[in-house]
mmCIF file of C-alpha atoms in Angstrom:
data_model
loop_
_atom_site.group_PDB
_atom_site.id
_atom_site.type_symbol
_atom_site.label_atom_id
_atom_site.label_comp_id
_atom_site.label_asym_id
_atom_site.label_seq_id
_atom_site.Cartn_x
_atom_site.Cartn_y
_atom_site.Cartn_z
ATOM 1 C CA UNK A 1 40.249 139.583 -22.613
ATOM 2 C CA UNK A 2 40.155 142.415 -20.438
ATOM 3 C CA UNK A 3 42.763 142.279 -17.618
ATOM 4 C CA UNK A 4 43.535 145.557 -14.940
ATOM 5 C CA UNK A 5 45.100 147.963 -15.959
ATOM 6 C CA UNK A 6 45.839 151.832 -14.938
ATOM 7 C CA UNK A 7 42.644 154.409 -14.299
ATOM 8 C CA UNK A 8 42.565 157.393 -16.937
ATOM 9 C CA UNK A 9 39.859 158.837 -15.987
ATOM 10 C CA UNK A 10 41.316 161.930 -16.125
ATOM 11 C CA UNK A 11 40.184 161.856 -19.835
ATOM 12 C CA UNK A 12 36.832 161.649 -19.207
ATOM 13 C CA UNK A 13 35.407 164.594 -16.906
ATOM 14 C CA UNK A 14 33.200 166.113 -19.892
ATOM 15 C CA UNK A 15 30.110 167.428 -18.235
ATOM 16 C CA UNK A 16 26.310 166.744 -19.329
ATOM 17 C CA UNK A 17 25.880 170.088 -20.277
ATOM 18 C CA UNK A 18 28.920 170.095 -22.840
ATOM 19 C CA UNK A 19 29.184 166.058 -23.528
ATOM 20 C CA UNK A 20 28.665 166.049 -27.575
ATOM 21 C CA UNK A 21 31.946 169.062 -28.517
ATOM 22 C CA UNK A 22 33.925 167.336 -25.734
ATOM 23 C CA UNK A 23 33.517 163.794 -26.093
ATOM 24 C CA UNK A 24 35.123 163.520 -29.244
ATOM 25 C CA UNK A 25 38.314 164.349 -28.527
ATOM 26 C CA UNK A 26 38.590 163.013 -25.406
ATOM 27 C CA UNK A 27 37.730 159.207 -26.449
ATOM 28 C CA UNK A 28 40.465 160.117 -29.429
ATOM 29 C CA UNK A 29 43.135 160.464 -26.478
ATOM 30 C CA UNK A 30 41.873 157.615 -24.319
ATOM 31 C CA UNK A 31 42.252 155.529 -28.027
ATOM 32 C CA UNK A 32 45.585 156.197 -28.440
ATOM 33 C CA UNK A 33 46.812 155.864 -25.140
ATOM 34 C CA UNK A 34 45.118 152.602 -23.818
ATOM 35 C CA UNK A 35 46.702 151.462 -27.482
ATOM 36 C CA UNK A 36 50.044 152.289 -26.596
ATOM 37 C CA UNK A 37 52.921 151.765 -24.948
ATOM 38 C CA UNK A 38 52.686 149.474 -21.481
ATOM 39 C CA UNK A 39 51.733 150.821 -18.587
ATOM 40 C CA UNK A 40 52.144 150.673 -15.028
ATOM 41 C CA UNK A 41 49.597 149.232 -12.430
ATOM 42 C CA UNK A 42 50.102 149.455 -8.777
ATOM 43 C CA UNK A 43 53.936 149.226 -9.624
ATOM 44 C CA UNK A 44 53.912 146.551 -12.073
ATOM 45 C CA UNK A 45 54.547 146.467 -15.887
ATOM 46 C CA UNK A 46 51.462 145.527 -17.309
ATOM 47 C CA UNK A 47 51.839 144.362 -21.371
ATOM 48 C CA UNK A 48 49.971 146.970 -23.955
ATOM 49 C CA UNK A 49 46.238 146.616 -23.180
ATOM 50 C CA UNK A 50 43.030 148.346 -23.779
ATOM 51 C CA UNK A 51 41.765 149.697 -20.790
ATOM 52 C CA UNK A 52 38.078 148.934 -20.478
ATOM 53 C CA UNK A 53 35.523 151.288 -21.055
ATOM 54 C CA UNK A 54 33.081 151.429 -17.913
ATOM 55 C CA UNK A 55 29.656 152.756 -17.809
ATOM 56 C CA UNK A 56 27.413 152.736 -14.392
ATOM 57 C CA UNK A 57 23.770 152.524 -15.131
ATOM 58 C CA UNK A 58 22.131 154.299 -11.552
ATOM 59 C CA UNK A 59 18.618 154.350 -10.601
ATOM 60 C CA UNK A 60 16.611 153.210 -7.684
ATOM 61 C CA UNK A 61 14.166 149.714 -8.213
ATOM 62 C CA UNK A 62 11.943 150.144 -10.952
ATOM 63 C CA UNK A 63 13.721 152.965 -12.320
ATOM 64 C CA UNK A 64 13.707 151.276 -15.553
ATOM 65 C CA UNK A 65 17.666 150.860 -15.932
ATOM 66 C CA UNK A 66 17.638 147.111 -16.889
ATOM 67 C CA UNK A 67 15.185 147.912 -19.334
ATOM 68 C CA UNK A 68 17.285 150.781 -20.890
ATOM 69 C CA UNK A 69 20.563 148.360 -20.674
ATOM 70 C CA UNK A 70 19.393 145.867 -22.366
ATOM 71 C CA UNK A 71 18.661 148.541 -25.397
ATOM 72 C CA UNK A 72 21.972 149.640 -25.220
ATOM 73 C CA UNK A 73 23.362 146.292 -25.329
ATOM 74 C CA UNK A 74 21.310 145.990 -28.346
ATOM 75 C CA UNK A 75 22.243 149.003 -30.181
ATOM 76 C CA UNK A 76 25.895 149.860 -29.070
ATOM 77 C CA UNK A 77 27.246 146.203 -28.617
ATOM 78 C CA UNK A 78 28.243 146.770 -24.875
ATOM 79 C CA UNK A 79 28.624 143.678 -22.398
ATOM 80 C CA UNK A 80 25.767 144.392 -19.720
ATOM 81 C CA UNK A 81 26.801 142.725 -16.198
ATOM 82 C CA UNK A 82 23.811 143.516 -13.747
ATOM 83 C CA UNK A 83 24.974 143.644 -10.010
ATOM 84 C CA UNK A 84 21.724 141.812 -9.017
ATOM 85 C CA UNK A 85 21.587 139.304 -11.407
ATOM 86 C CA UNK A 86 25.421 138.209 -10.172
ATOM 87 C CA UNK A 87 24.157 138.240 -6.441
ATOM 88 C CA UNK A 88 21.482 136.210 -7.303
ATOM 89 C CA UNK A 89 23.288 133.707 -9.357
ATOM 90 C CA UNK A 90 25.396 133.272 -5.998
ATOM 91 C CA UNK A 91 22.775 133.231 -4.500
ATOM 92 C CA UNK A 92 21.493 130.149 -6.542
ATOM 93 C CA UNK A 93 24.762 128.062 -6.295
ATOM 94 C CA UNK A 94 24.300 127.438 -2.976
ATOM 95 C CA UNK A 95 27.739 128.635 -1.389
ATOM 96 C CA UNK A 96 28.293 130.455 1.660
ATOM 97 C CA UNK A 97 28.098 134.152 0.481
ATOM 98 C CA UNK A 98 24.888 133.062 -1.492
ATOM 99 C CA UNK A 99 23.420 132.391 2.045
ATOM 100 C CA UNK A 100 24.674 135.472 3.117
ATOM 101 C CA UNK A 101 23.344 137.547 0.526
ATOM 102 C CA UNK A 102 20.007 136.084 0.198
ATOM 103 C CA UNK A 103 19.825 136.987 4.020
ATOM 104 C CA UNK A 104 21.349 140.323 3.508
ATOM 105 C CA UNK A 105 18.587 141.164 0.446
ATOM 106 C CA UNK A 106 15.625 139.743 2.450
ATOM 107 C CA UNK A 107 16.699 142.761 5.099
ATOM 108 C CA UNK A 108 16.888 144.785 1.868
ATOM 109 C CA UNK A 109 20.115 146.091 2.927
ATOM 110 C CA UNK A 110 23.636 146.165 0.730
ATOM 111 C CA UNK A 111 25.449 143.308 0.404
ATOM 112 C CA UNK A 112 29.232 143.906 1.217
ATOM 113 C CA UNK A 113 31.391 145.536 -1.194
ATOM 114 C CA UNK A 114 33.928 142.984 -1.768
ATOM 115 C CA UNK A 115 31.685 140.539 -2.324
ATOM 116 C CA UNK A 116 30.192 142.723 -5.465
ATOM 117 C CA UNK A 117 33.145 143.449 -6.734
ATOM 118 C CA UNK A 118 34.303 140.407 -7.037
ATOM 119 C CA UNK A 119 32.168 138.773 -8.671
ATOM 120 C CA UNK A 120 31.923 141.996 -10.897
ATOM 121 C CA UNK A 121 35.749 141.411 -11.705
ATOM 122 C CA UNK A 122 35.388 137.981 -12.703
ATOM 123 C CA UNK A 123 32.867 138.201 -14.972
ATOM 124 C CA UNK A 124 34.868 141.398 -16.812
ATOM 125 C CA UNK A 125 37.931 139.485 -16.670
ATOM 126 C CA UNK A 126 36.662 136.336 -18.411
ATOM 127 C CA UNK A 127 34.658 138.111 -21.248
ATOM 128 C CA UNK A 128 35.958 139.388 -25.183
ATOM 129 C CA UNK A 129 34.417 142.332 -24.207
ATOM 130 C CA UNK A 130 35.930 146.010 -22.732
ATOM 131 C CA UNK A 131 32.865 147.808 -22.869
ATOM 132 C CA UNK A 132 30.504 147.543 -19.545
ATOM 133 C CA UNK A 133 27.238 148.800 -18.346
ATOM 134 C CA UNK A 134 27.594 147.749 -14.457
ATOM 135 C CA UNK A 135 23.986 147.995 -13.670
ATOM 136 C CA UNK A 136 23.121 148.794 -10.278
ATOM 137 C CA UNK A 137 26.369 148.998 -8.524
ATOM 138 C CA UNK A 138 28.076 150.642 -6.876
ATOM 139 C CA UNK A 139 25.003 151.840 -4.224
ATOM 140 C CA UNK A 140 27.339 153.144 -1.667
ATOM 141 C CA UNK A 141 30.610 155.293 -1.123
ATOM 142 C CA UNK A 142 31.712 152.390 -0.101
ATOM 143 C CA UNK A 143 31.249 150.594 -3.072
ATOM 144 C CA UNK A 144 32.576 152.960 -5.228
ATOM 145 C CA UNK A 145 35.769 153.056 -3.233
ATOM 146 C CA UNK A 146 36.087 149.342 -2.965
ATOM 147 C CA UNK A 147 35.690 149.175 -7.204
ATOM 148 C CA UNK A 148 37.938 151.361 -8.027
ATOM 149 C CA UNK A 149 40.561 150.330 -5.864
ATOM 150 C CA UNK A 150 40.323 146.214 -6.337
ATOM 151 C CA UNK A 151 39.534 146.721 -10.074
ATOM 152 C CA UNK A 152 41.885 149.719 -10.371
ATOM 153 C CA UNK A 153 39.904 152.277 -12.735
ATOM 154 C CA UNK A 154 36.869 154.783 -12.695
ATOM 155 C CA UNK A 155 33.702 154.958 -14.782
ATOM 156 C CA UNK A 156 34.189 156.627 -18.208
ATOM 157 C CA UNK A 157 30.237 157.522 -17.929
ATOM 158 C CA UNK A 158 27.868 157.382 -15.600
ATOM 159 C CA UNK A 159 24.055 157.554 -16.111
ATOM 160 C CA UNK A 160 21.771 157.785 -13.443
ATOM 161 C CA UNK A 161 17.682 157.224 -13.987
ATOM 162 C CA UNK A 162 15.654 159.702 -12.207
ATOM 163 C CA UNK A 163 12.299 158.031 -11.529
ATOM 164 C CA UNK A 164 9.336 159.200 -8.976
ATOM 165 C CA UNK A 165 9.478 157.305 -6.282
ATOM 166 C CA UNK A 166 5.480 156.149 -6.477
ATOM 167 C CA UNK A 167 6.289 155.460 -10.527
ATOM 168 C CA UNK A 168 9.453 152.915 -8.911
ATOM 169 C CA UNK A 169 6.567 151.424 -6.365
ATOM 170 C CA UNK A 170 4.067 150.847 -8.883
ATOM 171 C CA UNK A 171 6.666 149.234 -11.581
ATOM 172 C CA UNK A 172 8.483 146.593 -8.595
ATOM 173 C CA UNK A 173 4.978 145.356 -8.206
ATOM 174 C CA UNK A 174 3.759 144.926 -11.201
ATOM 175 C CA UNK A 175 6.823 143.475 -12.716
ATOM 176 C CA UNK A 176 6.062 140.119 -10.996
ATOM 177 C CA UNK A 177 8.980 138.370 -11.291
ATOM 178 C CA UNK A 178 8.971 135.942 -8.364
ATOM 179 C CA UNK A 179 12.290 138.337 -6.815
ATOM 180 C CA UNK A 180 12.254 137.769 -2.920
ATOM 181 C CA UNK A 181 12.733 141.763 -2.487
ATOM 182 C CA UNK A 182 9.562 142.770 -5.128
ATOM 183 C CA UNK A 183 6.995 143.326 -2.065
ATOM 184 C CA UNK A 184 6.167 146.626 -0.680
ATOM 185 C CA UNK A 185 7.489 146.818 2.660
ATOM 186 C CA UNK A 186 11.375 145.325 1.192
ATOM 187 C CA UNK A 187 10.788 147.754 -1.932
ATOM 188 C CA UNK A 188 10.152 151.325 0.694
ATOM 189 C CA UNK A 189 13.047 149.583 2.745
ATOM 190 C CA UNK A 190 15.033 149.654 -0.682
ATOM 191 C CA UNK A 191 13.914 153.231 -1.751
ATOM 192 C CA UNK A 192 14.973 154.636 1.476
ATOM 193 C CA UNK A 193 17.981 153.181 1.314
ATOM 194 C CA UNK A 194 18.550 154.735 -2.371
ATOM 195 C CA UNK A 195 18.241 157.728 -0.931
ATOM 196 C CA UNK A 196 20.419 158.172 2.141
ATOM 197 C CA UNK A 197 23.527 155.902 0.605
ATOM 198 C CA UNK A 198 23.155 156.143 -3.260
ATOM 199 C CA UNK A 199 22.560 159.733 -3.822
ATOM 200 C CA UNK A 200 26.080 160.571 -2.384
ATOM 201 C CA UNK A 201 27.756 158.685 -4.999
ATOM 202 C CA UNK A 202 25.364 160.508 -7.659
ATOM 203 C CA UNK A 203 26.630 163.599 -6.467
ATOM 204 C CA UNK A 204 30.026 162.512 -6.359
ATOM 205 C CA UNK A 205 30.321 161.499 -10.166
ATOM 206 C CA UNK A 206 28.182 164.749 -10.783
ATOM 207 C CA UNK A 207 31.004 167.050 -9.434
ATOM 208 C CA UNK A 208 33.876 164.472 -11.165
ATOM 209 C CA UNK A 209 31.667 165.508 -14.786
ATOM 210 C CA UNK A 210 30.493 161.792 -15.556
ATOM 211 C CA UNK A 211 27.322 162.442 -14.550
ATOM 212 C CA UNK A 212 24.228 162.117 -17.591
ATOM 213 C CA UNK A 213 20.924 161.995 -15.481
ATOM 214 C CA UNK A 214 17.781 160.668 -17.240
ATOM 215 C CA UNK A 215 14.131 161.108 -16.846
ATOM 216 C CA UNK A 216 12.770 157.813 -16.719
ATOM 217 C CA UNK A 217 9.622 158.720 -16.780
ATOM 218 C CA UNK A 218 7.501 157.517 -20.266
ATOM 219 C CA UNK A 219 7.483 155.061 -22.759
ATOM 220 C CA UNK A 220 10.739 152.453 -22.940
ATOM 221 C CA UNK A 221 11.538 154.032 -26.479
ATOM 222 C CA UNK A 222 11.191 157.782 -25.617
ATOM 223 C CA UNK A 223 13.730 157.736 -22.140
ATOM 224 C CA UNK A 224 16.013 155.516 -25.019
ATOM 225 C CA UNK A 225 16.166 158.669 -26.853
ATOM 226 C CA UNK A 226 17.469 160.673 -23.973
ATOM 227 C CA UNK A 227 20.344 157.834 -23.597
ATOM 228 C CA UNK A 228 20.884 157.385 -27.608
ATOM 229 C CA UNK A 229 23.007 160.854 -28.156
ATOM 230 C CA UNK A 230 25.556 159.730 -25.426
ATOM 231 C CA UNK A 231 26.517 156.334 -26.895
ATOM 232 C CA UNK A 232 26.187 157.569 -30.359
ATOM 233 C CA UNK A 233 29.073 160.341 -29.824
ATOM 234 C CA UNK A 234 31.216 157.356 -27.734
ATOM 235 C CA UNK A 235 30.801 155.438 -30.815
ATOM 236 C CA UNK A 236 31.764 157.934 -33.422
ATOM 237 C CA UNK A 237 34.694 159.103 -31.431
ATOM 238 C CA UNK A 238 36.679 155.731 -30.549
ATOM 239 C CA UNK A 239 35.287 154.222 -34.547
#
């Protein structure tokens, strides 16, 4: 079980352009020293745990990044928890912040931060698992902030699918999956939102080196093979 433990993501600022030479040797560091000694967190002694290994899958609606994490799920064994699909699930039980997030959706704005996190933390706390694609999240500075300080570490990787915004469009309405934001004036809402609060945070793992941006333009199996070499070197390097 994954519990909190201290960020080193000071291990992991290889850049896009240099990711296969560097990768290797800095998982090998990030092995041995989330399998050491104890650690501290916030102050506290934490006992000797493996420090979970984070990956944010980016991309505006219809950008394809559910598709492409469920392949990597498939292929690489990582533990996929979708931002959406928690809100919505919260949205189904029927509590208080479901209301308020079904609201908050219909207006296709961004649900608060602590409320994502949360429920982000609970389901990384109570799986086997320490390897994550967080899909969708975080959309904001905001968010970003808010994650890494309640769950106390960064992303080790961060992809982010580049899609045409008339390609994102066309794919939200023809997926048809009954989804109270899947209509066109919610989805350009959406988009524009994207834009002005979620390409800051691009930028900001971009300049950090965690950055791997994909075309997601194309058939499901040929953007795959853009995001195959990445996992494939992770793999190798922590095996």
């Amino acid at each position: 079980m994954w519990r909190r433990v201290a960020s080193l993501s000071s291990f992991f600022s290889s850049s896009s352009s240099s990711f296969l030479p560097q990768t290797a040797s800095r998982l090998n560091a990030w092995e041995s020293l989330t399998t050491g000694i104890a650690q501290q967190a916030n102050g506290v002694i934490v006992p000797k745990e493996k420090t979970p290994f984070i990956t944010f899958v980016l991309g505006g609606p219809g950008s394809g990044k559910g598709t492409q994490c469920i392949k990597i799920v498939e292929t690489f064994g990582f533990t996929h928890l979708s931002a959406g699909d928690l809100l919505r699930r919260e949205i189904a039980s029927n509590s208080a912040d479901g209301a308020m997030i079904l609201n908050t959706i219909k207006e296709g704005k961004i649900v608060p931060s602590q409320v994502t996190v949360k429920l982000l933390q609970k389901e990384m706390e109570s799986s086997d698992s320490n390897k994550f694609l967080i899909d969708g999240f975080p959309r904001t500075e905001e968010n970003r902030v808010s994650f890494e300080r309640i769950i106390g570490v960064e992303p080790n990787v961060v992809l982010f699918f580049d899609c045409p915004e008339e390609e994102m469009v066309k794919r939200v309405l023809n997926r048809n999956q009954g989804r109270v934001d899947d209509n066109l004036e919610t989805i350009k809402t959406r988009l524009k939102v994207f834009e002005a609060l979620s390409l800051p945070v691009i930028n900001y793992y971009s300049q950090r080196g965690k950055l791997y941006t994909i075309k997601a333009v194309g058939a499901e199996d040929e953007i795959f093979e853009q995001v195959r070499p990445i996992f494939t070197a992770i793999e190798q390097a922590v095996a």
